[in-house]
Structure formats: structure tokens, C-alpha cells
């Protein structure tokens, strides 16, 4: 078969492992030919692609990012976008497409499938927020990076008797913040799922001082928001999928905690460091397993499906189910860790 592949949305450690698994298995196992579209859906709209074969995908397994490039292009937000996608696929005589992405890329993949395009999805995102899979690859790597950063900030917070705020990614889900915060022994963890009370944050920080620990680590998800009317926040520009550019809550907390407690407070924004670099072994294996399942799904004619992890098994779910619901941190899970704060 002739198959196209693309990576869309924010890049993520493990994307190259999927590409490699698909290409090697497709060529050696089935005699397939591959085309890789550049920069997500933009490649299909602009006829921009490279040929993928075993040689061109050698050595990419441990590399972060994506050899195909990525973008947040939405074919449904471009004039004649869907027609362009169809024309490109027909022009290259492709039998179908493997789309590797998060809720936005897979959302577009699902619509295209409903519009008659042969698509298989592979879930990726450091945010770990896709409902139809237990874990997404990239999350483990981002978590490791965030935890290491918290460990490093701990020693300097202690030396200087400071409150250090660490802003981590995760968009509208608090998985990175919660898990990195718990793994790094943070004193306060703020997640988007539960609006925070700035006075409660300050109370926990003050209590540590009173207990003879004059430093604290506050982990804030970029999507964390204060309870209505308690603190001013900033809003960012919106992308083609309607998502605001997040970031800035760390700096707001820095000012607010220092103002309210009188303790020196500094913010560190981890940002794209969490998305870059080599994937962990866990992410490489998960990405490889998903890639192998995706190419098998292509040959089984299971169009409109996405490879996903359930327990320890890789299964197929419909793209429609995959994008139906975001997986956010359940409140009970957050509250379970409450005794560790402060
Ligand atoms: O979805 C992954 C992610 O890194 C989010 O955690 C973050 O909000 C967003 O992408 C940032 O995207 P960009 O790099 O396009 O600003």
C-alpha cells in the first residue's frame, strides 16, 4: 500500500519512534511505500512532503521532536482545506493516512474520516489528556524533566530561604503538575481542574515557615486559575483550534505570594524544555507499540480508528471516541495527596 503520515500539534518526545516503527514494519512486513507530510496538516494543504524509507528513518528512535516537523494548522479553518487534502492524497496515489497527534490533530482526522478520507490515528501529547487511552507517549518524558527541575529548585530554595514557583505545561489538564509535584515533594500543587485560593496557598507557605522550614516549592500548571475575583490573570492569543496560548500564572503567583507573605518568591517557567530532547525508555516502547498497531490497523482496513493503551494492551478505539472527552485529573485523585502539602 501507499501510506501518508503526519505529526501535528505540539511536538513530543516519541514521535520519531512511531514514525520509525510504522516505516520499518510497513516496508519489511507488508511491502508498503511511505510519504511523510511536512508540518502536520500544512503538508497536505501545500503538497509538501518527503519520501520515508528505512534509510531516512535510521537513527531517529532516541531523537526528540519530529523529523516531519509539526504545526497547529487546521484544514477545516482553511478555504477549500478538505478538498486540498483529498487532492493531495489522490495525486500521490495514497491509500490512506496515519495522523499522529493530540486532541486537535485527531479531531481533524476524525472529521476527515467522516468526510470519507481513510485515516488511522496515533495519540501523542505530553499533556496526557486524551480520554480514550490510559497514557500518551511524551508524558513520561515531560514528567521526568519536570521532576528533575523541581529537585534542582529544591536545593536552591532551601539555600536561599525562598518560595520557588514552578510553572509546568499540561494545557487544561493537571497531570504533569500533579505527578511532578508529588514526585518532587512540592509543598503546593495547583491544577486547572480546581480553581485555587491564593490565601490558602499563602497559609501553607506560612505554616512551613512556622514549622521551621523557611522555603517552599509551589508547582503550578500553566492552566491553573484562581477562584473568581481573587487574583488578576492574563489571557493569551488563540490558535487555529481555538486554544489560548497559556503561560504566565507562575509570574502572577510570584508577585502575589511575595506581596501577601513578605517572603522572597521567584518563578521558573519550564516551558518547552518539557517537550524537547530524548524520550524515556517507557515513551520509546509505548510509541513503538502504537506505531506497530497503527500499521497493522491500516492493513486490517480499520479506518477511523486510533491505536490506544488499555492496561498493558494496545487496542483500537474509534477516533470519534478518542476525541469525545478530555481526560482531566479527578478531584479525588488530587485530594488524596492533600495531606502531603505544606
Ligand atoms: O499540548 C502540548 C503543549 O505543550 C501544552 O502543554 C501547551 O499548552 C501547548 O502545547 C503549547 O503550545 P505551543 O508550543 O504551540 O505554544
Short mmCIF file of N, CA, C and O in Angstrom, two decimals, residues 28-145:
data_model
loop_
_atom_site.label_atom_id
_atom_site.label_comp_id
_atom_site.label_asym_id
_atom_site.label_seq_id
_atom_site.Cartn_x
_atom_site.Cartn_y
_atom_site.Cartn_z
N UNK A 28 9.12 -3.75 5.68
CA UNK A 28 9.60 -5.14 5.80
C UNK A 28 8.47 -6.16 5.93
O UNK A 28 8.56 -7.27 5.42
N UNK A 29 7.39 -5.74 6.61
CA UNK A 29 6.31 -6.69 6.86
C UNK A 29 5.28 -6.75 5.75
O UNK A 29 4.67 -7.80 5.51
N UNK A 30 5.06 -5.61 5.07
CA UNK A 30 3.94 -5.57 4.12
C UNK A 30 4.33 -5.09 2.71
O UNK A 30 3.49 -5.01 1.83
N UNK A 31 5.57 -4.62 2.56
CA UNK A 31 5.99 -4.09 1.26
C UNK A 31 5.37 -2.74 0.94
O UNK A 31 5.14 -2.40 -0.23
N UNK A 32 5.09 -1.93 1.97
CA UNK A 32 4.45 -0.62 1.76
C UNK A 32 5.44 0.44 1.25
O UNK A 32 6.66 0.28 1.35
N UNK A 33 4.86 1.55 0.81
CA UNK A 33 5.64 2.75 0.48
C UNK A 33 5.07 3.91 1.29
O UNK A 33 3.85 3.96 1.52
N UNK A 34 5.96 4.82 1.72
CA UNK A 34 5.52 5.91 2.62
C UNK A 34 5.91 7.29 2.13
O UNK A 34 6.99 7.50 1.58
N UNK A 35 5.00 8.21 2.44
CA UNK A 35 5.24 9.63 2.22
C UNK A 35 5.02 10.31 3.58
O UNK A 35 4.03 10.03 4.26
N UNK A 36 5.94 11.20 3.97
CA UNK A 36 5.76 11.93 5.23
C UNK A 36 5.44 13.38 4.93
O UNK A 36 6.21 14.07 4.26
N UNK A 37 4.28 13.85 5.40
CA UNK A 37 3.91 15.26 5.14
C UNK A 37 4.61 16.18 6.13
O UNK A 37 4.72 15.86 7.32
N UNK A 38 5.08 17.30 5.60
CA UNK A 38 5.80 18.26 6.45
C UNK A 38 4.82 19.12 7.24
O UNK A 38 3.80 19.57 6.71
N UNK A 39 5.15 19.31 8.51
CA UNK A 39 4.45 20.28 9.38
C UNK A 39 2.94 20.00 9.51
O UNK A 39 2.11 20.90 9.33
N UNK A 40 2.61 18.78 9.81
CA UNK A 40 1.21 18.43 10.09
C UNK A 40 0.31 18.61 8.88
O UNK A 40 0.69 18.34 7.73
N UNK A 41 -0.91 19.10 9.14
CA UNK A 41 -1.89 19.23 8.05
C UNK A 41 -1.42 20.22 6.99
O UNK A 41 -1.88 20.19 5.85
N UNK A 42 -0.49 21.12 7.35
CA UNK A 42 0.01 22.08 6.37
C UNK A 42 0.63 21.37 5.16
O UNK A 42 0.47 21.80 4.01
N UNK A 43 1.30 20.24 5.42
CA UNK A 43 1.93 19.49 4.34
C UNK A 43 0.93 19.00 3.31
O UNK A 43 1.20 18.98 2.10
N UNK A 44 -0.25 18.61 3.79
CA UNK A 44 -1.29 18.15 2.85
C UNK A 44 -1.92 19.31 2.09
O UNK A 44 -2.35 19.16 0.95
N UNK A 45 -2.00 20.46 2.75
CA UNK A 45 -2.61 21.62 2.08
C UNK A 45 -1.68 22.20 1.04
O UNK A 45 -2.11 22.75 0.03
N UNK A 46 -0.38 22.06 1.29
CA UNK A 46 0.60 22.71 0.41
C UNK A 46 1.42 21.71 -0.39
O UNK A 46 2.45 22.06 -0.95
N UNK A 47 1.01 20.45 -0.37
CA UNK A 47 1.70 19.44 -1.15
C UNK A 47 3.19 19.36 -0.78
O UNK A 47 4.05 19.23 -1.64
N UNK A 48 3.46 19.45 0.50
CA UNK A 48 4.84 19.46 0.96
C UNK A 48 5.12 18.15 1.70
O UNK A 48 4.50 17.88 2.74
N UNK A 49 6.01 17.36 1.17
CA UNK A 49 6.23 16.01 1.72
C UNK A 49 7.63 15.51 1.41
O UNK A 49 8.34 16.08 0.58
N UNK A 50 8.01 14.45 2.12
CA UNK A 50 9.27 13.75 1.82
C UNK A 50 8.97 12.26 1.70
O UNK A 50 7.97 11.79 2.26
N UNK A 51 9.80 11.54 0.99
CA UNK A 51 9.64 10.08 0.96
C UNK A 51 10.26 9.52 2.23
O UNK A 51 11.31 9.98 2.68
N UNK A 52 9.58 8.54 2.81
CA UNK A 52 10.10 7.90 4.01
C UNK A 52 10.44 6.46 3.68
O UNK A 52 9.62 5.74 3.11
N UNK A 53 11.67 6.06 4.04
CA UNK A 53 12.03 4.65 3.88
C UNK A 53 12.95 4.26 5.03
O UNK A 53 13.20 5.06 5.94
N UNK A 54 13.45 3.04 4.99
CA UNK A 54 14.24 2.56 6.13
C UNK A 54 15.49 3.42 6.31
O UNK A 54 15.85 3.78 7.43
N UNK A 55 16.13 3.82 5.20
CA UNK A 55 17.34 4.65 5.31
C UNK A 55 17.03 5.99 5.96
O UNK A 55 17.73 6.45 6.86
N UNK A 56 15.95 6.65 5.50
CA UNK A 56 15.67 8.01 6.00
C UNK A 56 15.13 8.00 7.43
O UNK A 56 15.01 9.06 8.04
N UNK A 57 14.78 6.84 7.95
CA UNK A 57 14.29 6.79 9.33
C UNK A 57 15.28 6.08 10.27
O UNK A 57 14.95 5.77 11.41
N UNK A 58 16.48 5.84 9.78
CA UNK A 58 17.51 5.22 10.62
C UNK A 58 18.01 6.19 11.68
O UNK A 58 18.17 7.38 11.39
N UNK A 59 18.23 5.69 12.90
CA UNK A 59 18.86 6.50 13.95
C UNK A 59 17.94 7.51 14.61
O UNK A 59 18.38 8.33 15.41
N UNK A 60 16.64 7.49 14.28
CA UNK A 60 15.76 8.54 14.83
C UNK A 60 15.08 8.12 16.14
O UNK A 60 14.47 8.96 16.80
N UNK A 61 15.17 6.85 16.50
CA UNK A 61 14.45 6.36 17.68
C UNK A 61 14.71 7.21 18.93
O UNK A 61 13.76 7.60 19.62
N UNK A 62 15.96 7.55 19.26
CA UNK A 62 16.17 8.32 20.50
C UNK A 62 16.06 9.83 20.33
O UNK A 62 16.27 10.58 21.29
N UNK A 63 15.75 10.29 19.10
CA UNK A 63 15.72 11.74 18.88
C UNK A 63 14.38 12.37 19.27
O UNK A 63 13.33 11.86 18.91
N UNK A 64 14.45 13.49 20.00
CA UNK A 64 13.23 14.23 20.34
C UNK A 64 12.67 14.91 19.10
O UNK A 64 13.20 14.79 18.00
N UNK A 65 11.57 15.65 19.26
CA UNK A 65 10.96 16.36 18.13
C UNK A 65 10.38 15.40 17.12
O UNK A 65 10.03 14.27 17.43
N UNK A 66 10.27 15.87 15.88
CA UNK A 66 9.74 15.03 14.80
C UNK A 66 10.48 15.35 13.51
O UNK A 66 10.60 16.53 13.15
N UNK A 67 10.95 14.33 12.83
CA UNK A 67 11.68 14.58 11.57
C UNK A 67 10.76 15.18 10.51
O UNK A 67 11.22 15.72 9.52
N UNK A 68 9.44 15.09 10.74
CA UNK A 68 8.49 15.62 9.74
C UNK A 68 8.14 17.08 10.00
O UNK A 68 7.54 17.73 9.13
N UNK A 69 8.49 17.59 11.17
CA UNK A 69 8.05 18.94 11.52
C UNK A 69 6.59 18.90 11.95
O UNK A 69 5.89 17.90 11.72
N UNK A 70 6.13 19.97 12.59
CA UNK A 70 4.76 19.99 13.09
C UNK A 70 4.20 21.41 13.01
O UNK A 70 4.96 22.37 12.84
N UNK A 71 2.89 21.52 13.09
CA UNK A 71 2.27 22.85 13.12
C UNK A 71 0.87 22.69 13.70
O UNK A 71 0.38 21.57 13.86
N UNK A 72 0.25 23.82 14.00
CA UNK A 72 -1.12 23.78 14.51
C UNK A 72 -2.12 24.15 13.42
O UNK A 72 -3.16 24.74 13.68
N UNK A 73 -1.78 23.81 12.17
CA UNK A 73 -2.68 24.09 11.04
C UNK A 73 -3.95 23.26 11.14
O UNK A 73 -3.88 22.05 11.41
N UNK A 74 -5.09 23.88 10.92
CA UNK A 74 -6.37 23.19 10.95
C UNK A 74 -6.97 23.21 9.54
O UNK A 74 -7.36 24.27 9.05
N UNK A 75 -7.07 22.03 8.85
CA UNK A 75 -7.58 22.03 7.47
C UNK A 75 -9.01 22.56 7.39
O UNK A 75 -9.43 23.06 6.34
N UNK A 76 -9.75 22.47 8.50
CA UNK A 76 -11.14 22.95 8.48
C UNK A 76 -11.24 24.46 8.67
O UNK A 76 -12.32 25.02 8.61
N UNK A 77 -10.11 25.10 8.93
CA UNK A 77 -10.12 26.57 9.07
C UNK A 77 -9.55 27.23 7.82
O UNK A 77 -9.32 28.43 7.78
N UNK A 78 -9.23 26.41 6.80
CA UNK A 78 -8.67 26.95 5.55
C UNK A 78 -9.68 26.79 4.44
O UNK A 78 -10.31 25.73 4.30
N UNK A 79 -9.81 27.84 3.63
CA UNK A 79 -10.71 27.82 2.47
C UNK A 79 -10.38 26.61 1.58
O UNK A 79 -9.22 26.46 1.16
N UNK A 80 -11.33 25.74 1.34
CA UNK A 80 -11.13 24.58 0.47
C UNK A 80 -10.14 23.57 1.03
O UNK A 80 -9.59 22.74 0.29
N UNK A 81 -9.93 23.61 2.36
CA UNK A 81 -8.92 22.76 3.00
C UNK A 81 -9.16 21.27 2.78
O UNK A 81 -8.24 20.53 2.44
N UNK A 82 -10.39 20.85 2.96
CA UNK A 82 -10.69 19.42 2.85
C UNK A 82 -10.47 18.94 1.41
O UNK A 82 -9.92 17.85 1.18
N UNK A 83 -10.88 19.78 0.45
CA UNK A 83 -10.66 19.42 -0.96
C UNK A 83 -9.17 19.28 -1.26
O UNK A 83 -8.74 18.37 -1.97
N UNK A 84 -8.37 20.20 -0.70
CA UNK A 84 -6.92 20.17 -0.92
C UNK A 84 -6.36 18.86 -0.37
O UNK A 84 -5.51 18.22 -1.00
N UNK A 85 -6.82 18.47 0.81
CA UNK A 85 -6.35 17.22 1.43
C UNK A 85 -6.65 16.04 0.49
O UNK A 85 -5.78 15.22 0.18
N UNK A 86 -7.88 15.99 0.00
CA UNK A 86 -8.28 14.90 -0.91
C UNK A 86 -7.41 14.89 -2.18
O UNK A 86 -6.94 13.84 -2.61
N UNK A 87 -7.21 16.09 -2.75
CA UNK A 87 -6.44 16.18 -3.99
C UNK A 87 -5.00 15.71 -3.78
O UNK A 87 -4.45 14.99 -4.61
N UNK A 88 -4.41 16.11 -2.64
CA UNK A 88 -3.03 15.71 -2.37
C UNK A 88 -2.94 14.19 -2.23
O UNK A 88 -2.04 13.55 -2.79
N UNK A 89 -3.87 13.63 -1.48
CA UNK A 89 -3.85 12.16 -1.29
C UNK A 89 -4.03 11.44 -2.63
O UNK A 89 -3.31 10.47 -2.93
N UNK A 90 -4.95 11.96 -3.45
CA UNK A 90 -5.20 11.32 -4.75
C UNK A 90 -3.99 11.50 -5.66
O UNK A 90 -3.55 10.55 -6.34
N UNK A 91 -3.42 12.70 -5.66
CA UNK A 91 -2.26 12.99 -6.53
C UNK A 91 -1.08 12.09 -6.22
O UNK A 91 -0.34 11.69 -7.12
N UNK A 92 -0.91 11.76 -4.96
CA UNK A 92 0.22 10.90 -4.56
C UNK A 92 -0.17 9.42 -4.56
O UNK A 92 0.62 8.57 -4.15
N UNK A 93 -1.39 9.15 -4.97
CA UNK A 93 -1.93 7.78 -5.02
C UNK A 93 -1.80 7.07 -3.68
O UNK A 93 -1.35 5.92 -3.59
N UNK A 94 -2.17 7.79 -2.62
CA UNK A 94 -2.08 7.21 -1.28
C UNK A 94 -3.38 6.48 -0.93
O UNK A 94 -4.47 6.97 -1.21
N UNK A 95 -3.23 5.32 -0.28
CA UNK A 95 -4.40 4.55 0.12
C UNK A 95 -4.98 5.08 1.43
O UNK A 95 -6.14 4.81 1.75
N UNK A 96 -4.16 5.76 2.20
CA UNK A 96 -4.65 6.28 3.47
C UNK A 96 -3.56 7.03 4.20
O UNK A 96 -2.44 7.18 3.70
N UNK A 97 -3.92 7.45 5.41
CA UNK A 97 -3.08 8.37 6.15
C UNK A 97 -2.98 7.93 7.61
O UNK A 97 -3.99 7.51 8.19
N UNK A 98 -1.78 8.05 8.19
CA UNK A 98 -1.64 7.86 9.64
C UNK A 98 -1.36 9.24 10.23
O UNK A 98 -0.37 9.88 9.89
N UNK A 99 -2.27 9.70 11.10
CA UNK A 99 -2.12 11.03 11.73
C UNK A 99 -1.71 10.83 13.18
O UNK A 99 -2.43 10.18 13.96
N UNK A 100 -0.56 11.38 13.53
CA UNK A 100 -0.05 11.24 14.90
C UNK A 100 -0.24 12.60 15.58
O UNK A 100 0.33 13.61 15.13
N UNK A 101 -1.08 12.65 16.61
CA UNK A 101 -1.34 13.95 17.21
C UNK A 101 -2.16 13.87 18.47
O UNK A 101 -2.50 12.77 18.96
N UNK A 102 -2.50 15.04 18.99
CA UNK A 102 -3.33 15.14 20.19
C UNK A 102 -4.76 15.45 19.81
O UNK A 102 -5.20 15.18 18.68
N UNK A 103 -5.50 16.06 20.72
CA UNK A 103 -6.95 16.25 20.51
C UNK A 103 -7.26 17.05 19.25
O UNK A 103 -8.24 16.76 18.57
N UNK A 104 -6.41 18.02 18.90
CA UNK A 104 -6.71 18.86 17.73
C UNK A 104 -6.46 18.10 16.43
O UNK A 104 -7.31 18.05 15.54
N UNK A 105 -5.26 17.51 16.31
CA UNK A 105 -4.90 16.77 15.09
C UNK A 105 -5.85 15.59 14.90
O UNK A 105 -6.32 15.32 13.78
N UNK A 106 -6.16 14.90 15.99
CA UNK A 106 -7.05 13.73 15.88
C UNK A 106 -8.49 14.17 15.67
O UNK A 106 -9.27 13.45 15.03
N UNK A 107 -8.83 15.34 16.17
CA UNK A 107 -10.17 15.90 15.92
C UNK A 107 -10.35 16.15 14.43
O UNK A 107 -11.38 15.80 13.84
N UNK A 108 -9.33 16.74 13.80
CA UNK A 108 -9.38 16.98 12.35
C UNK A 108 -9.38 15.64 11.61
O UNK A 108 -10.12 15.46 10.62
N UNK A 109 -8.60 14.67 12.11
CA UNK A 109 -8.55 13.34 11.48
C UNK A 109 -9.93 12.69 11.51
O UNK A 109 -10.38 12.09 10.53
N UNK A 110 -10.60 12.83 12.63
CA UNK A 110 -11.93 12.24 12.77
C UNK A 110 -12.92 12.87 11.78
O UNK A 110 -13.69 12.17 11.12
N UNK A 111 -12.86 14.21 11.66
CA UNK A 111 -13.77 14.88 10.72
C UNK A 111 -13.47 14.44 9.29
O UNK A 111 -14.37 14.20 8.49
N UNK A 112 -12.17 14.32 8.99
CA UNK A 112 -11.80 13.89 7.63
C UNK A 112 -12.30 12.47 7.37
O UNK A 112 -12.77 12.16 6.27
N UNK A 113 -12.18 11.62 8.38
CA UNK A 113 -12.69 10.25 8.23
C UNK A 113 -14.19 10.28 7.93
O UNK A 113 -14.68 9.61 7.01
N UNK A 114 -14.91 11.13 8.71
CA UNK A 114 -16.36 11.25 8.47
C UNK A 114 -16.64 11.82 7.08
O UNK A 114 -17.69 11.57 6.49
N UNK A 115 -15.67 12.58 6.55
CA UNK A 115 -15.82 13.14 5.20
C UNK A 115 -15.24 12.19 4.13
O UNK A 115 -14.99 12.61 3.00
N UNK A 116 -14.96 10.95 4.52
CA UNK A 116 -14.60 9.93 3.53
C UNK A 116 -13.12 9.70 3.31
O UNK A 116 -12.74 8.98 2.39
N UNK A 117 -12.26 10.28 4.15
CA UNK A 117 -10.81 10.07 3.97
C UNK A 117 -10.39 8.88 4.85
O UNK A 117 -10.84 8.74 6.00
N UNK A 118 -9.51 8.02 4.33
CA UNK A 118 -9.01 6.88 5.10
C UNK A 118 -7.93 7.33 6.09
O UNK A 118 -6.82 7.68 5.68
N UNK A 119 -8.25 7.33 7.37
CA UNK A 119 -7.29 7.80 8.38
C UNK A 119 -7.22 6.83 9.55
O UNK A 119 -8.24 6.28 9.98
N UNK A 120 -6.01 6.65 10.07
CA UNK A 120 -5.78 5.94 11.34
C UNK A 120 -5.07 6.94 12.26
O UNK A 120 -4.18 7.67 11.81
N UNK A 121 -5.44 6.97 13.54
CA UNK A 121 -4.82 7.91 14.47
C UNK A 121 -3.85 7.24 15.42
O UNK A 121 -3.98 6.06 15.74
N UNK A 122 -2.85 8.01 15.85
CA UNK A 122 -1.93 7.59 16.92
C UNK A 122 -1.88 8.75 17.92
O UNK A 122 -1.59 9.88 17.54
N UNK A 123 -2.19 8.46 19.21
CA UNK A 123 -2.27 9.54 20.19
C UNK A 123 -0.90 9.95 20.73
O UNK A 123 -0.10 9.10 21.09
N UNK A 124 -0.65 11.23 20.78
CA UNK A 124 0.57 11.76 21.41
C UNK A 124 0.23 13.04 22.14
O UNK A 124 -0.64 13.79 21.70
N UNK A 125 0.85 13.27 23.24
CA UNK A 125 0.87 14.60 23.89
C UNK A 125 1.53 14.48 25.25
O UNK A 125 1.29 13.51 25.98
N UNK A 126 2.34 15.48 25.57
CA UNK A 126 2.93 15.48 26.91
C UNK A 126 1.85 15.73 27.96
O UNK A 126 2.04 15.43 29.12
N UNK A 127 0.69 16.28 27.53
CA UNK A 127 -0.35 16.66 28.49
C UNK A 127 -1.10 15.46 29.07
O UNK A 127 -1.76 15.59 30.10
N UNK A 128 -1.03 14.31 28.40
CA UNK A 128 -1.69 13.07 28.84
C UNK A 128 -3.20 13.26 29.01
O UNK A 128 -3.81 12.67 29.89
N UNK A 129 -3.82 14.05 28.14
CA UNK A 129 -5.21 14.43 28.38
C UNK A 129 -6.21 13.80 27.40
O UNK A 129 -7.33 14.29 27.27
N UNK A 130 -5.79 12.73 26.69
CA UNK A 130 -6.73 12.09 25.76
C UNK A 130 -7.53 11.02 26.49
O UNK A 130 -6.96 10.12 27.11
N UNK A 131 -8.86 11.11 26.35
CA UNK A 131 -9.74 10.25 27.12
C UNK A 131 -9.66 8.77 26.79
O UNK A 131 -9.85 7.93 27.65
N UNK A 132 -9.38 8.43 25.54
CA UNK A 132 -9.53 7.04 25.12
C UNK A 132 -8.25 6.21 25.22
O UNK A 132 -8.19 5.10 24.70
N UNK A 133 -7.24 6.72 25.89
CA UNK A 133 -6.03 5.92 26.09
C UNK A 133 -5.56 6.16 27.51
O UNK A 133 -5.72 7.26 28.04
N UNK A 134 -5.00 5.12 28.13
CA UNK A 134 -4.62 5.26 29.55
C UNK A 134 -3.48 6.27 29.72
O UNK A 134 -3.46 7.03 30.68
N UNK A 135 -2.52 6.22 28.81
CA UNK A 135 -1.36 7.12 28.87
C UNK A 135 -1.00 7.51 27.44
O UNK A 135 -1.15 6.71 26.53
N UNK A 136 -0.51 8.74 27.25
CA UNK A 136 0.02 9.11 25.94
C UNK A 136 1.54 9.14 26.03
O UNK A 136 2.09 9.49 27.09
N UNK A 137 2.21 8.77 24.92
CA UNK A 137 3.68 8.86 24.99
C UNK A 137 4.08 10.34 24.99
O UNK A 137 3.33 11.18 24.48
N UNK A 138 5.19 10.63 25.60
CA UNK A 138 5.62 12.02 25.77
C UNK A 138 5.41 12.48 27.21
O UNK A 138 6.18 13.26 27.74
N UNK A 139 4.34 11.95 27.83
CA UNK A 139 4.03 12.35 29.20
C UNK A 139 5.14 11.92 30.15
O UNK A 139 5.60 12.71 30.99
N UNK A 140 5.58 10.69 30.02
CA UNK A 140 6.61 10.18 30.94
C UNK A 140 7.88 11.02 30.86
O UNK A 140 8.50 11.34 31.88
N UNK A 141 8.26 11.39 29.64
CA UNK A 141 9.48 12.19 29.45
C UNK A 141 9.29 13.58 30.08
O UNK A 141 10.16 14.06 30.82
N UNK A 142 8.16 14.21 29.80
CA UNK A 142 7.90 15.55 30.35
C UNK A 142 7.89 15.51 31.87
O UNK A 142 8.43 16.40 32.54
N UNK A 143 7.31 14.45 32.41
CA UNK A 143 7.23 14.28 33.86
C UNK A 143 8.62 14.16 34.48
O UNK A 143 8.93 14.75 35.51
N UNK A 144 9.45 13.39 33.81
CA UNK A 144 10.83 13.19 34.28
C UNK A 144 11.57 14.53 34.29
O UNK A 144 12.27 14.87 35.26
N UNK A 145 11.41 15.29 33.22
CA UNK A 145 12.11 16.59 33.12
C UNK A 145 11.61 17.54 34.21
O UNK A 145 12.39 18.21 34.89
#
